[in-house]
Amino acid sequence: TDSAASATALATGKKTLNGYLGMDPTGKVLKNVRELAAYQGARTAILTTDVITEATPGGFLVHVASRNSDFIIQSQINELLKNKEVDFAVGSIGDSLVTESRRQLWTISAEGSRFFSMMEEAYVDKRSHSNDLQGAIEATTRYNKLIAYVVQFTLCHPDTALIVTADHETGGLTLNKNTGNYVFTSTKHTNADVPVYAIGGGTGVFKDKKVDNTDIAKFIGEIFGDKSIGN
């Protein structure tokens, strides 16, 4: 899969073609969990270290048949912000990932508001594409700091569900048993399974079993009382 199709699966519970964002293979618009949450009055935020028009945030924001349609994607995001259908849509976050995430999270959860947020560290993927192991480690470390913060937040707000996963694996990172070093075996996405970590209300459904990426969207849909996501 590419990031557009996988983000669409995570956001809408439906598989689609590579390059498509928020649409099924026929071009039909698919409702995503961010839209569902906003429709029900929840505050919503999409954050990424990539540009906001890239594929992963796009899967939770827009509906377009090509992830490369930057102008259309940005126009749709601008409309969402203008109409207050998303509270935050922020890209190109650098080393301030935790600071920006904390600010967004406290804003959208203020006064006991229901909320939905997707927070992406994109450079694990980008550095793996170029087989830059040190860069991938640095990006993972940066994301781990964010995960540590949102875990604390979730423990303090036990009615929150936290899911940490990836849309795909990149680079075929493999442990060389002879040298003890990790080495990349590809510069592309692979079909390797990725982990799913989850804590909070109802997340026991993910424990000790393989799940499809579409199951994550369906789970979020049920949190907001809509079982139509992915069906």
CSV table of C-alpha atoms in Angstrom, one decimal:
chain,number,residue,atom,x,y,z
A,1,THR,CA,0.0,0.0,0.0
A,2,ASP,CA,1.0,3.6,-0.3
A,3,SER,CA,0.3,6.2,2.4
A,4,ALA,CA,-2.9,7.6,0.7
A,5,ALA,CA,-4.6,4.2,0.5
A,6,SER,CA,-3.5,3.1,4.0
A,7,ALA,CA,-4.5,6.5,5.6
A,8,THR,CA,-7.9,6.2,3.9
A,9,ALA,CA,-8.3,2.7,5.3
A,10,LEU,CA,-7.4,3.9,8.8
A,11,ALA,CA,-9.7,6.9,8.5
A,12,THR,CA,-12.7,5.5,6.7
A,13,GLY,CA,-12.6,1.7,7.3
A,14,LYS,CA,-12.5,1.1,3.5
A,15,LYS,CA,-9.8,-0.1,1.2
A,16,THR,CA,-9.0,1.9,-1.9
A,17,LEU,CA,-6.5,2.4,-4.7
A,18,ASN,CA,-3.0,3.8,-4.1
A,19,GLY,CA,-3.1,7.6,-4.5
A,20,TYR,CA,-6.7,7.9,-3.5
A,21,LEU,CA,-7.6,10.0,-0.4
A,22,GLY,CA,-11.0,9.6,1.2
A,23,MET,CA,-12.5,7.9,-1.9
A,24,ASP,CA,-13.3,4.3,-2.8
A,25,PRO,CA,-11.9,2.8,-6.1
A,26,THR,CA,-14.9,4.1,-8.0
A,27,GLY,CA,-14.4,7.7,-6.8
A,28,LYS,CA,-17.2,7.6,-4.2
A,29,VAL,CA,-16.6,9.9,-1.2
A,30,LEU,CA,-16.1,8.0,2.0
A,31,LYS,CA,-16.9,9.5,5.4
A,32,ASN,CA,-13.9,9.6,7.7
A,33,VAL,CA,-13.7,9.4,11.5
A,34,ARG,CA,-12.7,13.0,11.8
A,35,GLU,CA,-15.8,14.1,9.9
A,36,LEU,CA,-17.9,11.8,12.1
A,37,ALA,CA,-16.5,13.2,15.3
A,38,ALA,CA,-16.9,16.8,14.1
A,39,TYR,CA,-20.5,16.2,13.0
A,40,GLN,CA,-21.3,15.0,16.5
A,41,GLY,CA,-19.9,18.1,18.0
A,42,ALA,CA,-16.4,16.9,19.0
A,43,ARG,CA,-13.4,19.1,18.5
A,44,THR,CA,-10.8,17.7,16.0
A,45,ALA,CA,-7.2,18.2,15.2
A,46,ILE,CA,-4.8,16.8,12.6
A,47,LEU,CA,-1.1,17.3,13.2
A,48,THR,CA,2.0,16.1,11.2
A,49,THR,CA,5.7,16.7,10.9
A,50,ASP,CA,5.1,16.5,7.1
A,51,VAL,CA,3.3,19.2,5.1
A,52,ILE,CA,-0.4,19.2,5.8
A,53,THR,CA,-1.3,18.4,2.2
A,54,GLU,CA,0.6,15.0,2.3
A,55,ALA,CA,-1.1,11.6,2.2
A,56,THR,CA,-1.5,10.6,5.8
A,57,PRO,CA,-3.1,13.8,7.1
A,58,GLY,CA,-5.0,13.9,3.8
A,59,GLY,CA,-6.7,10.6,4.6
A,60,PHE,CA,-8.3,12.2,7.6
A,61,LEU,CA,-9.1,15.6,5.9
A,62,VAL,CA,-10.0,15.5,2.2
A,63,HIS,CA,-11.6,13.6,-0.6
A,64,VAL,CA,-9.6,13.6,-3.9
A,65,ALA,CA,-8.6,11.0,-6.5
A,66,SER,CA,-4.9,12.0,-6.5
A,67,ARG,CA,-2.6,12.6,-3.5
A,68,ASN,CA,-0.6,14.8,-5.8
A,69,SER,CA,-3.4,17.4,-6.2
A,70,ASP,CA,-1.8,19.7,-3.7
A,71,PHE,CA,-3.9,22.8,-4.7
A,72,ILE,CA,-7.2,20.9,-4.4
A,73,ILE,CA,-6.1,19.3,-1.1
A,74,GLN,CA,-5.1,22.7,0.4
A,75,SER,CA,-8.3,24.3,-0.8
A,76,GLN,CA,-10.4,21.6,0.8
A,77,ILE,CA,-8.4,22.0,4.1
A,78,ASN,CA,-8.9,25.7,4.0
A,79,GLU,CA,-12.7,25.2,3.6
A,80,LEU,CA,-12.7,22.9,6.6
A,81,LEU,CA,-10.9,25.4,8.7
A,82,LYS,CA,-13.1,28.3,7.5
A,83,ASN,CA,-16.2,26.3,8.3
A,84,LYS,CA,-14.8,25.2,11.6
A,85,GLU,CA,-15.2,21.5,10.6
A,86,VAL,CA,-11.7,20.9,11.9
A,87,ASP,CA,-10.2,22.9,14.7
A,88,PHE,CA,-6.5,22.4,13.9
A,89,ALA,CA,-4.8,21.2,10.7
A,90,VAL,CA,-1.2,21.9,11.2
A,91,GLY,CA,1.8,20.5,9.2
A,92,SER,CA,5.5,20.9,9.1
A,93,ILE,CA,5.9,20.6,12.8
A,94,GLY,CA,9.6,20.3,13.7
A,95,ASP,CA,11.3,19.6,17.0
A,96,SER,CA,8.3,21.2,18.8
A,97,LEU,CA,6.1,18.1,18.1
A,98,VAL,CA,5.3,17.5,21.7
A,99,THR,CA,4.8,21.2,22.5
A,100,GLU,CA,2.4,21.7,19.6
A,101,SER,CA,0.6,18.4,20.3
A,102,ARG,CA,0.1,19.3,23.9
A,103,ARG,CA,-1.3,22.7,23.0
A,104,GLN,CA,-3.8,21.2,20.5
A,105,LEU,CA,-4.8,18.4,22.8
A,106,TRP,CA,-5.5,20.6,25.8
A,107,THR,CA,-7.5,23.0,23.5
A,108,ILE,CA,-9.7,20.4,21.9
A,109,SER,CA,-10.3,18.5,25.2
A,110,ALA,CA,-11.0,21.7,27.2
A,111,GLU,CA,-14.2,21.9,29.3
A,112,GLY,CA,-14.8,18.2,29.0
A,113,SER,CA,-15.3,18.4,25.2
A,114,ARG,CA,-15.3,15.2,23.2
A,115,PHE,CA,-12.4,15.2,20.7
A,116,PHE,CA,-10.5,13.4,18.0
A,117,SER,CA,-6.9,13.9,17.0
A,118,MET,CA,-4.5,12.3,14.6
A,119,MET,CA,-0.8,13.0,15.3
A,120,GLU,CA,1.8,11.8,12.8
A,121,GLU,CA,5.6,11.6,12.8
A,122,ALA,CA,6.3,11.3,9.1
A,123,TYR,CA,10.1,11.1,9.1
A,124,VAL,CA,10.3,7.5,10.3
A,125,ASP,CA,9.0,6.7,6.8
A,126,LYS,CA,11.0,9.4,5.0
A,127,ARG,CA,14.3,8.4,6.5
A,128,SER,CA,13.6,4.8,5.9
A,129,HIS,CA,13.0,5.4,2.2
A,130,SER,CA,16.5,6.8,2.0
A,131,ASN,CA,17.9,4.0,4.2
A,132,ASP,CA,19.0,6.6,6.7
A,133,LEU,CA,19.1,4.5,9.9
A,134,GLN,CA,20.3,7.2,12.2
A,135,GLY,CA,17.6,9.6,10.8
A,136,ALA,CA,14.9,7.0,11.3
A,137,ILE,CA,16.1,6.4,14.9
A,138,GLU,CA,16.0,10.2,15.6
A,139,ALA,CA,12.4,10.4,14.2
A,140,THR,CA,11.3,7.4,16.2
A,141,THR,CA,12.8,8.9,19.3
A,142,ARG,CA,11.0,12.2,18.7
A,143,TYR,CA,7.7,10.3,18.3
A,144,ASN,CA,8.4,8.2,21.4
A,145,LYS,CA,8.5,11.5,23.4
A,146,LEU,CA,5.0,12.4,22.0
A,147,ILE,CA,3.8,8.9,22.8
A,148,ALA,CA,5.0,9.2,26.4
A,149,TYR,CA,3.1,12.4,26.7
A,150,VAL,CA,-0.2,11.2,25.3
A,151,VAL,CA,0.0,8.0,27.4
A,152,GLN,CA,0.2,10.2,30.5
A,153,PHE,CA,-2.7,12.2,29.1
A,154,THR,CA,-4.8,9.1,28.5
A,155,LEU,CA,-4.0,7.7,32.0
A,156,CYS,CA,-5.3,11.0,33.5
A,157,HIS,CA,-8.3,10.9,31.2
A,158,PRO,CA,-9.4,7.3,31.3
A,159,ASP,CA,-12.4,7.8,29.0
A,160,THR,CA,-9.9,8.5,26.2
A,161,ALA,CA,-8.8,5.8,23.8
A,162,LEU,CA,-5.3,6.0,22.5
A,163,ILE,CA,-4.1,4.0,19.5
A,164,VAL,CA,-0.5,4.1,18.2
A,165,THR,CA,0.3,2.4,14.9
A,166,ALA,CA,1.8,2.9,11.5
A,167,ASP,CA,0.1,3.0,8.1
A,168,HIS,CA,2.8,0.7,6.6
A,169,GLU,CA,6.4,-0.5,7.0
A,170,THR,CA,9.1,1.1,5.0
A,171,GLY,CA,12.6,-0.1,4.1
A,172,GLY,CA,12.4,-3.7,5.2
A,173,LEU,CA,14.4,-3.1,8.4
A,174,THR,CA,16.0,-6.4,9.4
A,175,LEU,CA,18.3,-7.5,12.2
A,176,ASN,CA,21.5,-9.0,10.8
A,177,LYS,CA,22.0,-11.9,13.2
A,178,ASN,CA,25.7,-12.2,12.2
A,179,THR,CA,26.6,-8.6,13.0
A,180,GLY,CA,23.8,-7.7,15.4
A,181,ASN,CA,23.2,-4.6,13.3
A,182,TYR,CA,19.9,-3.5,11.8
A,183,VAL,CA,20.0,-3.1,8.0
A,184,PHE,CA,17.5,-1.9,5.4
A,185,THR,CA,16.6,-4.4,2.6
A,186,SER,CA,14.5,-2.1,0.5
A,187,THR,CA,13.9,1.6,-0.3
A,188,LYS,CA,10.1,1.1,-0.6
A,189,HIS,CA,7.1,0.1,1.4
A,190,THR,CA,6.9,-3.5,2.3
A,191,ASN,CA,4.1,-5.9,3.3
A,192,ALA,CA,5.4,-6.5,6.7
A,193,ASP,CA,2.9,-6.3,9.6
A,194,VAL,CA,3.1,-3.2,11.8
A,195,PRO,CA,2.4,-3.0,15.5
A,196,VAL,CA,-0.8,-1.7,17.1
A,197,TYR,CA,-0.5,-0.4,20.7
A,198,ALA,CA,-3.7,0.8,22.5
A,199,ILE,CA,-4.8,1.8,25.9
A,200,GLY,CA,-8.0,3.3,27.2
A,201,GLY,CA,-11.7,2.5,27.0
A,202,GLY,CA,-12.6,-0.5,24.9
A,203,THR,CA,-9.1,-1.0,23.4
A,204,GLY,CA,-8.9,-4.5,24.7
A,205,VAL,CA,-10.3,-5.6,21.4
A,206,PHE,CA,-6.9,-5.1,19.9
A,207,LYS,CA,-5.1,-7.2,22.5
A,208,ASP,CA,-3.0,-10.2,21.3
A,209,LYS,CA,-4.5,-10.6,17.8
A,210,LYS,CA,-3.9,-9.4,14.3
A,211,VAL,CA,-6.3,-6.7,13.2
A,212,ASP,CA,-6.9,-5.1,9.8
A,213,ASN,CA,-6.2,-1.4,9.4
A,214,THR,CA,-9.9,-0.9,8.6
A,215,ASP,CA,-10.8,-2.3,12.0
A,216,ILE,CA,-9.2,0.8,13.6
A,217,ALA,CA,-11.6,3.1,11.8
A,218,LYS,CA,-14.5,0.9,12.7
A,219,PHE,CA,-13.5,1.0,16.4
A,220,ILE,CA,-13.3,4.8,16.4
A,221,GLY,CA,-16.7,4.9,14.6
A,222,GLU,CA,-18.2,2.9,17.4
A,223,ILE,CA,-16.8,5.2,20.0
A,224,PHE,CA,-18.8,8.0,18.3
A,225,GLY,CA,-21.8,5.8,18.0
A,226,ASP,CA,-21.8,5.2,14.3
A,227,LYS,CA,-21.4,1.7,13.1
A,228,SER,CA,-21.7,2.7,9.4
A,229,ILE,CA,-17.9,3.5,9.2
A,230,GLY,CA,-16.4,0.8,7.1
A,231,ASN,CA,-19.7,-0.9,6.3
